[in-house]
XYZ file of C-alpha atoms in Angstrom:
511
model
C -185.327 100.714 -116.650
C -182.809 99.441 -118.960
C -180.359 102.376 -120.779
C -181.471 100.804 -123.948
C -185.274 101.400 -123.456
C -184.131 104.947 -123.498
C -183.292 104.233 -127.213
C -186.952 104.587 -128.351
C -186.973 108.709 -128.839
C -184.090 110.285 -131.048
C -184.009 113.805 -129.348
C -182.502 113.366 -125.688
C -181.198 115.650 -123.485
C -179.164 114.821 -120.157
C -179.342 116.902 -117.114
C -178.342 117.340 -112.730
C -178.856 119.178 -109.903
C -177.589 122.608 -110.016
C -174.933 122.684 -107.770
C -173.001 119.807 -109.531
C -170.716 117.433 -106.904
C -168.707 114.500 -108.115
C -171.120 112.096 -108.271
C -173.382 114.024 -110.583
C -170.635 114.986 -112.958
C -169.089 111.291 -113.746
C -173.105 110.007 -114.224
C -173.947 112.143 -116.483
C -170.336 110.894 -118.457
C -171.123 107.480 -118.356
C -174.371 107.823 -119.459
C -172.888 109.927 -122.183
C -170.601 107.637 -123.171
C -173.634 105.447 -123.700
C -175.549 106.884 -126.388
C -172.361 107.901 -128.102
C -171.397 103.977 -128.132
C -174.949 104.110 -129.675
C -174.158 106.915 -132.153
C -176.493 109.207 -130.527
C -175.237 112.962 -130.217
C -177.007 113.436 -126.053
C -176.430 117.181 -124.741
C -175.227 116.461 -120.937
C -176.789 119.836 -119.515
C -176.612 121.576 -115.726
C -178.040 124.811 -114.502
C -179.017 127.347 -111.865
C -177.209 130.286 -111.153
C -174.014 129.177 -110.391
C -170.835 127.172 -112.566
C -168.662 124.663 -111.337
C -166.061 127.086 -109.921
C -164.704 124.031 -107.534
C -160.411 123.250 -107.603
C -161.029 119.536 -107.257
C -164.184 119.340 -110.307
C -163.115 122.108 -113.099
C -159.906 119.318 -112.763
C -162.168 116.579 -112.977
C -163.626 118.174 -116.263
C -160.679 119.261 -117.803
C -158.619 115.825 -116.795
C -161.360 113.574 -117.722
C -162.653 115.698 -120.937
C -165.604 115.876 -119.654
C -168.810 117.061 -122.294
C -170.620 119.018 -119.745
C -172.298 121.973 -120.184
C -173.694 125.795 -118.119
C -177.309 126.354 -119.025
C -178.723 128.965 -117.257
C -181.392 129.833 -119.792
C -181.765 126.326 -120.940
C -185.566 126.487 -123.116
C -185.442 123.668 -125.912
C -187.706 121.500 -125.245
C -186.527 117.278 -125.939
C -188.136 114.202 -126.344
C -187.034 112.475 -123.321
C -185.184 114.155 -120.264
C -183.360 112.058 -118.732
C -181.845 113.666 -114.418
C -179.234 111.743 -113.125
C -177.735 111.720 -109.581
C -181.417 114.091 -109.420
C -184.726 113.489 -109.165
C -186.734 116.023 -111.767
C -188.896 118.552 -109.903
C -187.224 118.509 -106.593
C -185.254 121.888 -106.068
C -182.383 121.336 -106.543
C -182.810 120.916 -110.022
C -184.250 123.360 -112.276
C -187.195 122.797 -114.032
C -186.767 122.060 -118.486
C -189.319 121.513 -119.766
C -189.627 118.020 -121.612
C -192.233 115.489 -123.694
C -190.925 112.701 -121.657
C -188.891 111.707 -118.357
C -186.738 109.502 -116.965
C -185.145 109.328 -113.555
C -181.707 108.095 -112.063
C -180.245 108.116 -108.794
C -180.078 107.046 -105.851
C -181.487 109.860 -103.456
C -184.916 108.631 -101.078
C -187.524 109.325 -103.725
C -189.344 112.243 -102.406
C -191.262 112.622 -105.888
C -193.633 110.694 -108.090
C -191.294 108.281 -110.247
C -191.981 108.319 -113.672
C -192.357 105.175 -115.946
C -188.827 105.480 -117.253
C -186.796 105.523 -113.778
C -184.164 103.032 -112.253
C -183.998 104.511 -108.131
C -181.600 102.772 -106.591
C -181.723 104.717 -102.416
C -179.215 101.403 -101.390
C -176.429 102.372 -103.936
C -173.497 104.320 -102.630
C -173.360 106.598 -105.386
C -175.465 107.051 -108.805
C -171.705 106.291 -110.898
C -172.596 103.221 -109.630
C -176.322 102.924 -110.742
C -174.632 104.109 -114.309
C -171.735 101.642 -114.264
C -174.004 98.636 -112.929
C -176.609 99.013 -115.597
C -173.631 99.576 -118.833
C -173.163 96.318 -118.119
C -176.442 95.283 -118.174
C -176.201 96.153 -121.511
C -172.924 94.526 -121.821
C -170.781 97.723 -122.096
C -167.096 97.081 -120.974
C -166.515 100.893 -119.918
C -162.453 100.043 -118.757
C -162.158 100.286 -122.770
C -162.023 104.308 -121.547
C -159.813 105.093 -118.840
C -161.584 108.162 -118.443
C -164.719 107.233 -117.737
C -163.167 104.000 -115.447
C -161.232 107.402 -113.449
C -164.838 109.899 -113.575
C -166.916 106.745 -112.176
C -164.970 106.046 -109.660
C -164.412 109.838 -108.168
C -167.571 109.479 -108.671
C -168.361 106.999 -105.359
C -165.305 107.800 -103.861
C -166.468 111.495 -102.703
C -169.782 110.232 -102.058
C -168.897 107.643 -100.060
C -166.045 109.801 -98.365
C -163.405 108.117 -99.348
C -165.287 105.607 -100.255
C -165.958 104.933 -95.596
C -169.149 104.533 -95.926
C -170.030 102.080 -98.739
C -173.243 99.701 -97.803
C -173.787 97.821 -100.738
C -171.136 95.317 -102.222
C -171.599 96.829 -105.472
C -170.007 99.941 -104.762
C -166.984 97.734 -103.773
C -167.391 95.666 -106.526
C -167.394 98.902 -109.034
C -163.741 100.582 -107.316
C -162.853 96.627 -107.457
C -163.291 96.746 -110.977
C -161.997 99.537 -112.474
C -158.949 100.718 -114.338
C -158.429 104.387 -113.359
C -156.279 106.549 -113.810
C -154.525 107.647 -110.007
C -152.189 110.616 -110.574
C -155.565 112.310 -111.500
C -157.551 111.221 -108.933
C -154.683 112.365 -106.392
C -155.204 115.817 -107.746
C -158.888 116.217 -107.350
C -158.894 114.726 -103.388
C -155.413 117.169 -102.830
C -157.575 120.192 -104.104
C -161.166 118.678 -102.674
C -161.203 121.173 -99.438
C -160.894 125.500 -99.560
C -159.393 127.448 -98.089
C -162.639 128.415 -96.396
C -164.026 125.017 -95.833
C -160.743 124.697 -93.751
C -162.059 127.842 -91.936
C -165.735 126.132 -92.093
C -163.906 122.407 -90.535
C -161.617 124.335 -87.667
C -164.969 127.172 -86.400
C -167.042 123.875 -86.570
C -164.683 121.646 -84.280
C -163.955 124.759 -82.112
C -167.952 124.088 -81.419
C -168.380 120.671 -80.104
C -170.603 119.004 -77.814
C -170.042 115.832 -75.649
C -171.015 113.624 -74.095
C -169.629 111.926 -71.535
C -172.169 109.029 -70.498
C -171.731 107.356 -73.762
C -168.787 109.271 -74.799
C -169.855 110.750 -78.874
C -169.070 114.208 -79.385
C -172.115 116.659 -82.160
C -170.213 118.729 -84.253
C -172.369 120.843 -86.308
C -170.321 122.566 -89.539
C -171.842 125.619 -91.879
C -173.070 125.105 -94.899
C -169.837 122.392 -96.672
C -169.348 119.413 -98.910
C -170.202 116.712 -97.115
C -166.249 115.088 -97.222
C -165.593 118.293 -94.819
C -167.935 116.509 -92.753
C -165.139 113.190 -93.216
C -162.027 115.283 -92.573
C -163.698 116.224 -89.380
C -165.279 113.572 -87.482
C -161.424 111.299 -88.655
C -159.894 114.054 -86.918
C -162.058 114.217 -83.519
C -162.232 110.811 -83.214
C -158.241 110.967 -82.742
C -159.869 112.501 -78.960
C -158.943 110.252 -76.022
C -162.370 109.861 -74.395
C -164.225 110.124 -77.912
C -165.719 106.548 -79.505
C -168.224 107.898 -81.703
C -167.892 110.971 -83.339
C -171.550 112.747 -85.065
C -170.891 115.159 -87.828
C -173.164 117.273 -89.978
C -174.319 120.503 -91.814
C -177.273 121.403 -92.918
C -177.725 122.758 -96.411
C -180.874 124.162 -98.221
C -182.774 121.112 -99.329
C -180.737 118.221 -96.892
C -178.426 117.532 -94.168
C -175.465 115.735 -94.439
C -173.672 114.279 -91.942
C -171.237 111.641 -91.148
C -170.334 109.382 -88.004
C -167.676 107.355 -87.291
C -167.155 104.908 -84.316
C -163.458 103.764 -82.322
C -164.859 100.788 -80.184
C -166.407 97.220 -82.051
C -169.155 98.363 -79.782
C -170.820 100.450 -81.708
C -171.427 99.823 -85.949
C -170.656 103.101 -87.778
C -173.152 101.731 -89.894
C -175.560 100.437 -87.734
C -176.284 103.957 -86.218
C -175.671 106.077 -89.269
C -179.306 103.587 -90.693
C -180.920 104.889 -86.478
C -179.651 108.233 -87.192
C -181.646 108.414 -90.224
C -184.436 106.517 -89.900
C -187.488 107.377 -91.702
C -186.103 110.925 -92.615
C -183.235 109.602 -95.225
C -180.627 107.158 -95.162
C -177.270 106.497 -94.496
C -175.202 103.750 -94.501
C -171.283 102.340 -94.430
C -169.101 100.418 -93.106
C -168.141 99.391 -89.486
C -165.740 102.398 -88.936
C -167.192 105.379 -91.271
C -170.541 105.940 -91.974
C -172.397 108.340 -93.493
C -175.814 109.629 -94.645
C -178.551 112.821 -95.663
C -181.764 113.641 -94.355
C -184.523 115.397 -96.303
C -186.044 118.011 -94.436
C -189.766 117.075 -96.324
C -189.544 113.992 -94.459
C -188.932 115.039 -91.205
C -192.108 117.063 -91.834
C -193.906 113.522 -92.685
C -192.307 112.444 -89.272
C -192.746 115.146 -87.084
C -195.473 117.679 -86.974
C -193.898 119.866 -85.119
C -190.956 120.867 -87.995
C -191.659 123.659 -88.904
C -189.210 123.502 -92.465
C -185.935 124.697 -93.097
C -185.322 127.890 -90.668
C -184.056 129.948 -87.830
C -184.837 126.852 -85.639
C -183.535 124.519 -87.573
C -179.969 124.120 -85.532
C -182.294 123.319 -82.479
C -183.973 121.076 -83.390
C -182.232 118.404 -85.013
C -179.421 118.764 -82.466
C -182.281 118.058 -80.296
C -183.743 114.740 -82.375
C -180.376 113.493 -83.062
C -179.072 113.333 -79.048
C -182.670 112.090 -78.385
C -181.961 109.100 -81.381
C -178.192 109.075 -80.342
C -179.678 107.725 -76.736
C -182.169 106.363 -77.219
C -179.541 104.037 -79.233
C -176.604 103.658 -76.660
C -179.290 102.241 -74.182
C -181.490 100.128 -76.515
C -179.207 97.470 -76.755
C -177.775 94.464 -74.534
C -173.877 92.315 -76.091
C -173.574 89.122 -75.671
C -169.786 87.732 -76.099
C -170.437 83.841 -77.219
C -166.432 82.778 -76.546
C -167.265 83.506 -72.433
C -171.355 83.629 -73.081
C -174.101 81.162 -69.835
C -176.823 81.505 -71.790
C -179.675 80.611 -69.324
C -182.005 78.492 -71.750
C -184.265 78.084 -69.353
C -187.812 79.366 -71.102
C -186.311 78.972 -73.955
C -187.992 76.651 -76.683
C -186.461 73.511 -78.439
C -186.808 73.666 -82.063
C -185.239 71.470 -85.280
C -184.474 72.789 -88.259
C -186.682 72.061 -91.308
C -185.684 70.767 -94.523
C -183.767 72.626 -96.042
C -182.110 72.590 -99.661
C -178.185 74.777 -99.002
C -175.380 75.555 -100.163
C -172.059 74.611 -99.083
C -168.321 75.153 -99.938
C -165.542 73.396 -99.120
C -162.916 76.736 -97.773
C -159.750 74.971 -99.245
C -161.538 74.119 -103.123
C -161.827 78.249 -103.279
C -157.908 78.917 -101.801
C -155.467 77.392 -100.192
C -154.785 76.845 -96.273
C -153.781 79.802 -94.352
C -155.522 82.344 -97.068
C -157.200 85.951 -95.803
C -160.135 86.586 -98.005
C -162.675 88.516 -97.618
C -166.637 87.308 -97.917
C -168.569 89.117 -99.497
C -172.306 89.447 -99.126
C -175.613 91.955 -99.033
C -175.234 91.632 -95.202
C -171.433 93.273 -95.923
C -167.769 92.140 -95.764
C -166.636 89.000 -93.552
C -162.932 88.650 -93.140
C -161.660 84.277 -92.364
C -158.771 82.263 -92.974
C -159.288 79.050 -95.198
C -159.012 76.754 -92.747
C -158.763 73.326 -93.281
C -161.593 72.039 -92.199
C -163.834 75.050 -92.372
C -167.213 75.241 -94.888
C -168.852 77.828 -96.319
C -172.915 77.636 -96.457
C -174.771 79.507 -98.016
C -178.319 80.824 -96.301
C -182.133 81.404 -98.442
C -180.892 84.604 -98.730
C -177.264 84.866 -99.720
C -175.758 84.799 -96.358
C -172.175 83.657 -95.732
C -171.328 81.716 -92.745
C -168.532 79.239 -91.548
C -169.369 76.449 -90.409
C -166.386 73.197 -89.202
C -166.827 70.134 -91.346
C -167.534 67.972 -89.174
C -170.454 69.729 -87.624
C -171.240 69.584 -91.778
C -171.567 65.963 -92.240
C -173.533 65.507 -88.610
C -175.568 68.061 -89.652
C -176.507 67.807 -93.185
C -177.501 65.337 -95.949
C -174.631 66.276 -99.477
C -177.003 65.720 -102.089
C -173.976 65.993 -104.637
C -175.265 68.858 -107.193
C -174.990 72.143 -107.714
C -176.565 74.438 -105.634
C -178.588 76.846 -107.856
C -180.087 79.714 -106.430
C -181.534 83.369 -107.909
C -180.501 85.956 -104.933
C -181.166 89.448 -104.686
C -176.638 90.135 -105.033
C -174.509 86.236 -105.179
C -171.722 86.358 -102.614
C -167.801 86.236 -104.109
C -165.014 85.760 -101.971
C -161.861 88.005 -102.944
C -157.989 86.467 -102.344
C -156.783 89.592 -99.237
C -153.561 89.572 -100.699
C -153.479 88.711 -104.296
C -157.055 89.632 -105.249
C -158.604 87.094 -106.963
C -162.183 87.394 -106.975
C -164.366 83.646 -107.284
C -167.864 83.690 -107.159
C -169.353 81.122 -104.330
C -171.958 79.635 -106.186
C -169.774 78.071 -108.765
C -168.139 75.350 -105.786
C -171.070 75.216 -104.775
C -172.683 72.138 -104.038
C -176.219 71.718 -101.829
C -177.365 69.845 -98.744
C -179.906 69.659 -96.307
C -180.070 68.675 -93.307
C -181.001 66.092 -91.171
C -183.536 67.169 -88.970
C -180.842 65.973 -85.900
C -178.774 69.657 -85.039
C -181.756 70.683 -82.351
C -181.578 74.803 -81.583
C -182.687 76.816 -78.089
C -184.550 79.680 -79.247
C -186.710 82.535 -78.034
C -188.119 85.711 -79.808
C -186.224 88.630 -78.522
C -187.877 91.390 -76.664
C -184.730 94.124 -76.778
C -181.587 94.423 -79.263
C -178.516 92.451 -78.852
C -175.202 92.463 -80.347
C -173.946 89.763 -80.471
C -170.254 88.717 -80.961
C -169.957 85.081 -82.183
C -167.259 82.699 -81.744
C -166.103 82.873 -84.947
C -165.446 86.966 -84.893
C -165.040 88.759 -81.991
C -164.264 92.002 -83.871
C -167.826 92.084 -85.966
C -171.355 91.791 -84.140
C -174.269 90.126 -85.029
C -177.594 92.651 -84.461
C -180.988 91.347 -83.632
C -183.834 93.844 -82.898
C -187.156 92.727 -80.925
C -188.926 89.974 -83.216
C -185.636 88.539 -84.504
C -184.288 85.417 -82.676
C -181.854 84.128 -79.878
C -180.621 81.003 -80.967
C -178.732 78.415 -78.747
C -177.159 74.585 -80.016
C -178.461 72.214 -77.947
C -174.738 70.736 -78.504
C -173.267 73.745 -78.190
C -174.128 76.200 -75.376
C -171.050 78.384 -77.498
C -172.469 78.808 -80.529
C -174.463 81.436 -80.254
C -176.575 83.264 -83.203
C -179.696 85.039 -84.671
C -181.968 84.108 -87.175
C -184.695 86.823 -88.624
C -187.635 86.832 -87.513
C -189.036 87.068 -91.122
C -186.550 84.470 -91.321
C -187.398 81.355 -88.100
C -190.349 79.654 -89.686
C -189.464 78.977 -92.673
C -186.659 77.224 -90.680
C -186.968 75.792 -88.498
C -190.538 73.928 -86.064
C -190.489 73.300 -82.452
C -189.869 70.027 -81.074
C -193.159 68.700 -79.761
C -193.776 65.910 -77.002
C -193.425 62.714 -79.556
C -191.523 64.079 -81.744
C -187.974 64.598 -81.395
């Protein structure tokens, strides 16, 4: 759906959920701003039993002049109702009769979506979706400092101070906005009430520590999700605690926060494991979080009887089961020192495949620290003289030495043109200068000489490559563990869905 698709209607109302947070307010504000640019006067409302009282949100409303109205008894029937940061028909948004409905949201889908809908469940905030949709309409939000500040704060709060960002589009928005830092500081320093401070303290006192895997679980009373981040950050400073899970049970959802201080556990990966099949989660290496939906728990666990007095025990037992299963499910391989036996592994060579490549020093000078941004996440590398960046068939990016590139691939001397869900970019860490990799990429095709030993995995692997000893790559059962025939420490993982596209077995008489 495009925002311009909504312009066919004349009588339009924007509605967010009944207990608006910063993301809901920012999203509704962005949509109101769009309609205003299009010459439309569109009301932005919220309903429910209570008006906004949180200090940080009142500052947001006043300082940023957000035109939202509390309308508990709203009875007008608009031609089009647009719900933002929620889905029409969910329990957290009061029913408003409308002739037509549109939905813009980033949560897991739990209702039947109307034809006019834009729901991206892998995005960190609804504000990011509105920002992206405004960009698609060729509108630059940087013309409005208040709107930029609202969008930034919406993402900031919904991703626990940007620590739980999972999608590169969220990072792109955060990097591009020109926001009012003073107002952000005011709101940040008014985020916790004395009541919430007490909730945090009581939650920490009731911790549940598991010594074998050195993780700690904390349950907090109903609270703002940001409080969970405060709790888990504090707990992780405790000796002998490597991983922390903090969660709270709200009437319509369970929010959780995950922290890790060891390189062998990625918080974002663990968040996905904890919410698999019952919600969604993400973030980055050390900090992550997510949401679990009770209705999805009911579908996956028939013995779950809904939100009641037994919910606490059920959830804690479920979390413990998933954590313990996670910790015993994987093997760790450090490529730099690993001795992988190729016995029982088959020999493969690459199929002809057009890939992209960029000489690193064509982007930035030698010794520059850069961040490579792809759909898989951000990777930091140092620009070296004979290092190239390869671009794979799904937009993945990985470094390769020039000697190995020239030995393995043939330069076709033509630009690399391909569409990806997210086009990779490289940003100088110190200067902040960003360059889009596709604008510099040439095309190469493998010569068919590079061969690997590979075998499908029957268990989970965490692989620290020779290129990066701080971040691991995950391999699941069915994916392939690969070792280059000419370099026993060049070990990597190839996803199952890509393996047959990239490699074919070396048969006798077909070297």
